[in-house]
PDB file of C-alpha atoms in Angstrom:
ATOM      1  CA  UNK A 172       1.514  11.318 -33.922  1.00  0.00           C
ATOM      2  CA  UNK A 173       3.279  14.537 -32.959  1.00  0.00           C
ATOM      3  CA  UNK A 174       2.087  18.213 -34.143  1.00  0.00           C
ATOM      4  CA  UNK A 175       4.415  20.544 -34.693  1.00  0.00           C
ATOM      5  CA  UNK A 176       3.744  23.983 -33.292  1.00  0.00           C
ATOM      6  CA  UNK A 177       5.703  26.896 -35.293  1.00  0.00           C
ATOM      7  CA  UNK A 178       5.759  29.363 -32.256  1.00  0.00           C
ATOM      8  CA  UNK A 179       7.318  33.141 -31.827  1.00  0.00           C
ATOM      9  CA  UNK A 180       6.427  36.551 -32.017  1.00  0.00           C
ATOM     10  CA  UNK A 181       4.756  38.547 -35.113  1.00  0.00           C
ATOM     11  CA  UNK A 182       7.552  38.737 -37.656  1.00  0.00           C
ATOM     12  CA  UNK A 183       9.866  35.593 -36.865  1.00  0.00           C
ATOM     13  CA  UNK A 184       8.487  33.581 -39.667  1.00  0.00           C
ATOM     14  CA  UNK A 185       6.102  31.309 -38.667  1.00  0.00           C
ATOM     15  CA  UNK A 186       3.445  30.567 -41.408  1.00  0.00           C
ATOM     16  CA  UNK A 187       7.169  30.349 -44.119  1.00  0.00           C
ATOM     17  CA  UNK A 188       9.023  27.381 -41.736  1.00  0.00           C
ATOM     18  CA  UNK A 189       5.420  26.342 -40.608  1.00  0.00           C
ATOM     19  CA  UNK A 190       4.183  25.833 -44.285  1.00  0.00           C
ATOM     20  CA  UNK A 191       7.800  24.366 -45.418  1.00  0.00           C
ATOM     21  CA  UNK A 192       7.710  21.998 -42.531  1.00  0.00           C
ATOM     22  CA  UNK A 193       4.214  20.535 -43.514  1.00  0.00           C
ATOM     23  CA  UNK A 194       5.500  19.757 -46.995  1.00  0.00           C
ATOM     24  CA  UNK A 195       8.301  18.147 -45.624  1.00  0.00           C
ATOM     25  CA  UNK A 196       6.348  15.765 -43.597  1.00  0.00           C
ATOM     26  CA  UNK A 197       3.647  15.902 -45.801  1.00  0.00           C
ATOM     27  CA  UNK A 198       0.957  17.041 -42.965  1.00  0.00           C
ATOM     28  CA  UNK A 199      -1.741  19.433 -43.288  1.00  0.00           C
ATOM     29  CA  UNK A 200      -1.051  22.626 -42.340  1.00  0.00           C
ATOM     30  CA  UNK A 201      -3.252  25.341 -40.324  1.00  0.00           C
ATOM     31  CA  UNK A 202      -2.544  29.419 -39.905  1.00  0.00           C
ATOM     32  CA  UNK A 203      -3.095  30.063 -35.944  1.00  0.00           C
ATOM     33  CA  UNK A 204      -4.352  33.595 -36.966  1.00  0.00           C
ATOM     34  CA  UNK A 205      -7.635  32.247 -38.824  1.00  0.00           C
ATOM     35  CA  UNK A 206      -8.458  30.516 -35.612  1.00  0.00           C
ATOM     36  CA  UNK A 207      -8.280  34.264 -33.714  1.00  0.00           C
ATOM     37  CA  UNK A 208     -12.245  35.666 -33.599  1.00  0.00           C
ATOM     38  CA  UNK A 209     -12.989  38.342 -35.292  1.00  0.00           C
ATOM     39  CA  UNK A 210     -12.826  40.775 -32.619  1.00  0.00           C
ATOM     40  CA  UNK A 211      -9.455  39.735 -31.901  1.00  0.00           C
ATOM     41  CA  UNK A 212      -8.485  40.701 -35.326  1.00  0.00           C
ATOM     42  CA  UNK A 213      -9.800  44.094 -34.883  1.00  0.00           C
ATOM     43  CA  UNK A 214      -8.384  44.543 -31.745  1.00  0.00           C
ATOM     44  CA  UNK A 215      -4.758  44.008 -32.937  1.00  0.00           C
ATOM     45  CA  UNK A 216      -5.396  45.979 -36.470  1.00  0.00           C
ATOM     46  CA  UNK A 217      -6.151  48.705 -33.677  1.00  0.00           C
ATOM     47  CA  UNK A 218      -2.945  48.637 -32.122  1.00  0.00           C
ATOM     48  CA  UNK A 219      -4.540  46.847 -28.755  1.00  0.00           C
ATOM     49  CA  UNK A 220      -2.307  43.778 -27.454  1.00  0.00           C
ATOM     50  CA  UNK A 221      -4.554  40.585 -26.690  1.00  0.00           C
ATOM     51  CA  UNK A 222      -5.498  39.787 -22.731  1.00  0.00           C
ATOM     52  CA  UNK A 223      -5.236  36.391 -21.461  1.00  0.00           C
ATOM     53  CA  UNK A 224      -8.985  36.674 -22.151  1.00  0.00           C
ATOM     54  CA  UNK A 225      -8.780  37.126 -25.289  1.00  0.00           C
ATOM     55  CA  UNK A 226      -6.750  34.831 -26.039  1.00  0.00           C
ATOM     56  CA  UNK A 227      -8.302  32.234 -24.533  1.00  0.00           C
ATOM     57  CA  UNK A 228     -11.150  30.679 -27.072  1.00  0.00           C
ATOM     58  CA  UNK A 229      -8.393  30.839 -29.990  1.00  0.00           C
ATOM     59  CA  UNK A 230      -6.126  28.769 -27.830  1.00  0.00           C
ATOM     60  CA  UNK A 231      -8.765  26.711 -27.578  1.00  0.00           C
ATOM     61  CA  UNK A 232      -9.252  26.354 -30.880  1.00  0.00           C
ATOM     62  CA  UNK A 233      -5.736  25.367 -32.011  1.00  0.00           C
ATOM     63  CA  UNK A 234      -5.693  22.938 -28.857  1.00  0.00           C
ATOM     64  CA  UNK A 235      -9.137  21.514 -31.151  1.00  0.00           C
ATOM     65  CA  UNK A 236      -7.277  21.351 -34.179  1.00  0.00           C
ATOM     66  CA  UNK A 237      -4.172  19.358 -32.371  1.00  0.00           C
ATOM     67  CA  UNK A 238      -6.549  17.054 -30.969  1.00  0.00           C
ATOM     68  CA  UNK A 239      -8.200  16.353 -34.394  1.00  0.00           C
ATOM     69  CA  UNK A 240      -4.743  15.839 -36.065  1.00  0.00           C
ATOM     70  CA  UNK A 241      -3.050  13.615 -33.197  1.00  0.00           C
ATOM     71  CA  UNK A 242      -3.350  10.477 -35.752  1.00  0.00           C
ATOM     72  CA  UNK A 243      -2.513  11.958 -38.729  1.00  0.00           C
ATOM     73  CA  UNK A 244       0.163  14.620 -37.403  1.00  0.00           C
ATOM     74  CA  UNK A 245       0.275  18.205 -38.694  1.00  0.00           C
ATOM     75  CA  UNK A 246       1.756  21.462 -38.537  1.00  0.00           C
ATOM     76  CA  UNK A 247       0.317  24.687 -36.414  1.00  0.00           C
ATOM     77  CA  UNK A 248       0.920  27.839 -35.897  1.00  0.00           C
ATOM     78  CA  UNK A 249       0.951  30.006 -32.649  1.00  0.00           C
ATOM     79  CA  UNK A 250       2.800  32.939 -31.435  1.00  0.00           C
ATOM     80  CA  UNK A 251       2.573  30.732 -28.033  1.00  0.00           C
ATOM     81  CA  UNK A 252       3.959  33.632 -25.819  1.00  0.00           C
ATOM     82  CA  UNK A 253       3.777  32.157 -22.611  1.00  0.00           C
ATOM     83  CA  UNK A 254       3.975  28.695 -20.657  1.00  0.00           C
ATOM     84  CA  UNK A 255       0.655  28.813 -19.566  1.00  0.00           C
ATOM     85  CA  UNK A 256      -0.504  29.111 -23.254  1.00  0.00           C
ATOM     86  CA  UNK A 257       1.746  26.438 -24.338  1.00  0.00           C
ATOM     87  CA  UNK A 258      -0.228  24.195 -21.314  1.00  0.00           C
ATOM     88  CA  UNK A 259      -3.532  25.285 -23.229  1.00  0.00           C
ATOM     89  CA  UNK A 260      -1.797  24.068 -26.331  1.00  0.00           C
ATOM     90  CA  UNK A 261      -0.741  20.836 -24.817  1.00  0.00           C
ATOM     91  CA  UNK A 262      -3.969  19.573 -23.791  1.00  0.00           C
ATOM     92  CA  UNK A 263      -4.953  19.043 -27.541  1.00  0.00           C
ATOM     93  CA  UNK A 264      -2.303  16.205 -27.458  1.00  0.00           C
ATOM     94  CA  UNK A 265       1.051  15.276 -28.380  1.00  0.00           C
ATOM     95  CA  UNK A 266       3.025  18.605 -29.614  1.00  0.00           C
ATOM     96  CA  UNK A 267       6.361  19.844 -30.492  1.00  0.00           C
ATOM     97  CA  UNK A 268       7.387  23.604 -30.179  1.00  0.00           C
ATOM     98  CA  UNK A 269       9.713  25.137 -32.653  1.00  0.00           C
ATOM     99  CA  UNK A 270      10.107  28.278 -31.377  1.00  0.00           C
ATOM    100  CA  UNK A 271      11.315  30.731 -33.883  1.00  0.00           C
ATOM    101  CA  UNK A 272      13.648  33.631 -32.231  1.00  0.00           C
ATOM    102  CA  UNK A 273      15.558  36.775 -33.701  1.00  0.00           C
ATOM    103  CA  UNK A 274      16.533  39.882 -33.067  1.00  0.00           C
ATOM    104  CA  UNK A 275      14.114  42.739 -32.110  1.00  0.00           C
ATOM    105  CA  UNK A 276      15.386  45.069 -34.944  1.00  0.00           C
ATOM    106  CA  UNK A 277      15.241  42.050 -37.691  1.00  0.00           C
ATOM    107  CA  UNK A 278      11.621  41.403 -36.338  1.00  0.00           C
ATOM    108  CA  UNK A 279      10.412  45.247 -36.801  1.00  0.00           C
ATOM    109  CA  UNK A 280      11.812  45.278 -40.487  1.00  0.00           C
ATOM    110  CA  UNK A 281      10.137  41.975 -41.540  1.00  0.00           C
ATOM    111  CA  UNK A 282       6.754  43.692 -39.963  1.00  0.00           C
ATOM    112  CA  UNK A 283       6.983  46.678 -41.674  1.00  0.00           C
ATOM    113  CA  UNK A 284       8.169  44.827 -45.623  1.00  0.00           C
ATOM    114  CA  UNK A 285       4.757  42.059 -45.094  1.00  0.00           C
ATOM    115  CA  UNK A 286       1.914  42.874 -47.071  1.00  0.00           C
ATOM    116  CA  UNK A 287      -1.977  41.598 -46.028  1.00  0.00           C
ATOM    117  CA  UNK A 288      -1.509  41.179 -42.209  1.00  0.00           C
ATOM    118  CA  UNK A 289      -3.238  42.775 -39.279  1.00  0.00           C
ATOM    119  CA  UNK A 290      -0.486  43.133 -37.163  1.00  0.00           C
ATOM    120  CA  UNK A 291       1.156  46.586 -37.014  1.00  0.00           C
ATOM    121  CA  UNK A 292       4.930  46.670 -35.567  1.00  0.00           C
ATOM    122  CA  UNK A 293       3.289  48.619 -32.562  1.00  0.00           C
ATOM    123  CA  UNK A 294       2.887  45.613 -30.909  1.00  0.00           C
ATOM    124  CA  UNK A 295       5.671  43.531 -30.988  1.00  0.00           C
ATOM    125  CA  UNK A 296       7.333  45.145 -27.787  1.00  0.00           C
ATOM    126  CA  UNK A 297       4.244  44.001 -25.854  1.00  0.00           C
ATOM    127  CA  UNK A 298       4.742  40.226 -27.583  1.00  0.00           C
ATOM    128  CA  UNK A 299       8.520  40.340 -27.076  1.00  0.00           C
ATOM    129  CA  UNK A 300       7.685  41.469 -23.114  1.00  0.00           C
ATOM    130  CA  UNK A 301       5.395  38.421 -22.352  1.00  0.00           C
ATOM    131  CA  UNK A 302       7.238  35.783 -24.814  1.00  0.00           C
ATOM    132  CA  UNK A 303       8.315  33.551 -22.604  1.00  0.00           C
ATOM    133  CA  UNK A 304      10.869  31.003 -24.007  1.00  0.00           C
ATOM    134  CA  UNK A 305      10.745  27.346 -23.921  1.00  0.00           C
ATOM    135  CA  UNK A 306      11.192  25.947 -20.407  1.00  0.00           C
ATOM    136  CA  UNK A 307      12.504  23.037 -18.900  1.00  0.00           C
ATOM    137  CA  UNK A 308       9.851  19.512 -19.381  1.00  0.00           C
ATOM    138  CA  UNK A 309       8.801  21.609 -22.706  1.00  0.00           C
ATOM    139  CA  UNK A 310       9.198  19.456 -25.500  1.00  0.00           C
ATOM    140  CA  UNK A 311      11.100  21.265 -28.363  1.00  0.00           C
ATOM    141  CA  UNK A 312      13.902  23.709 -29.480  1.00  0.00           C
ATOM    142  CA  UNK A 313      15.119  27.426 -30.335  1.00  0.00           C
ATOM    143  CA  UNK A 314      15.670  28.312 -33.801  1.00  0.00           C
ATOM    144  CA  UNK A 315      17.472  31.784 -34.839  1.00  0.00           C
ATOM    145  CA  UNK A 316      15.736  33.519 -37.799  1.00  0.00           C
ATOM    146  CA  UNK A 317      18.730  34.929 -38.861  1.00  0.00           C
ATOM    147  CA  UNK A 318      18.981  31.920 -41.002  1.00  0.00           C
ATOM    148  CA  UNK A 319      17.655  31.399 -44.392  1.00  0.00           C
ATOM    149  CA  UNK A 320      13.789  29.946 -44.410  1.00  0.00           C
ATOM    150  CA  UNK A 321      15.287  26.565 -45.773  1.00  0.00           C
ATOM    151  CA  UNK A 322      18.443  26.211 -43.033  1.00  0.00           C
ATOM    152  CA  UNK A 323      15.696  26.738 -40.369  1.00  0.00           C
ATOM    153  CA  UNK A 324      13.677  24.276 -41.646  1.00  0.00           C
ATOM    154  CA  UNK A 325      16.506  21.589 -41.969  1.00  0.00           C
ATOM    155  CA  UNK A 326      17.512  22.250 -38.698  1.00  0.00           C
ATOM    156  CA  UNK A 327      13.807  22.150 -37.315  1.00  0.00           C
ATOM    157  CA  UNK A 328      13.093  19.090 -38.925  1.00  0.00           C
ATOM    158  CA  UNK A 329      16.277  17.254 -37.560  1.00  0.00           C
ATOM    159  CA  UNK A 330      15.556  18.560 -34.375  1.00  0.00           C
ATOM    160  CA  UNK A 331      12.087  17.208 -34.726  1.00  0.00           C
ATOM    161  CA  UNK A 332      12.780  13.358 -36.211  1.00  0.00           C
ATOM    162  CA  UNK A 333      15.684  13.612 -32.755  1.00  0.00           C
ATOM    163  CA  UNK A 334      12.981  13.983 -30.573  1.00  0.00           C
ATOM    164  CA  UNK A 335      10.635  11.573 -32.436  1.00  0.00           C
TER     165      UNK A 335
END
């Protein structure tokens, strides 16, 4: 089976479409950021953007987690910045990217309203400089968050049963 992975920058919605999406298909559904080591975590509450480095072992482990879930199907996600990440991704098995996309300024005001997460709006600039969108051969599709949580799941789950 296919896993979907809910992809974008801090602030575009991921875990709300990603969690709505797994009900919908009734698949399990896993939060990229409890796969990020510990020292990632304190590196971001810091204000520090990730390396490729660090990045690397939680990519890892969310490639894992596909792999695991390519017969029962599921629901990840993964800011997925960049193709190369998205590769990483890939070699877990069969995935689907819905990349999540909106405006800088709606981004920065959905940061700054979110309770309980690490990430300070510091950061997204350096996430919106190395987001990299969805390129040709990559299976999957663009979805506007100026939308309500439930259009951008409808339209992310007829996009996905299209591809399917």
């Amino acid at each position: 089976m296919t896993v979907i992975v809910v992809m974008g920058v801090s602030g575009s919605g991921k875990t709300t479409i990603g969690t709505a999406l797994a009900t919908a298909l009734d698949v399990e559904y896993a939060e990229a950021d409890k796969f990020h080591p510990q020292a990632n975590i304190d590196k971001m509450t810091a204000g520090h953007p990730l390396t490729d480095v660090d990045r690397a072992p939680w990519l890892e482990a969310i490639a894992g987690w596909i792999r695991d879930h390519q017969d029962s199907g599921g629901v990840v996600t993964s800011s997925a910045l960049k193709r190369r990440y998205r590769d990483v991704l890939r070699t877990g098995g069969n995935v689907w990217f819905a990349h999540l996309h909106g405006d800088r300024a709606l981004l920065a005001e959905r940061m700054k309203t979110r309770t309980g997460h690490f990430m300070p709006v510091s950061l997204l600039d350096s996430q919106l400089a190395d987001l990299e969108s969805l390129g040709p051969g990559e299976p999957g599709a663009i979805f506007d968050i100026g939308g309500t949580p439930q259009e951008i799941t409808e339209a992310a789950l007829t996009a996905f049963r299209e591809h399917a």
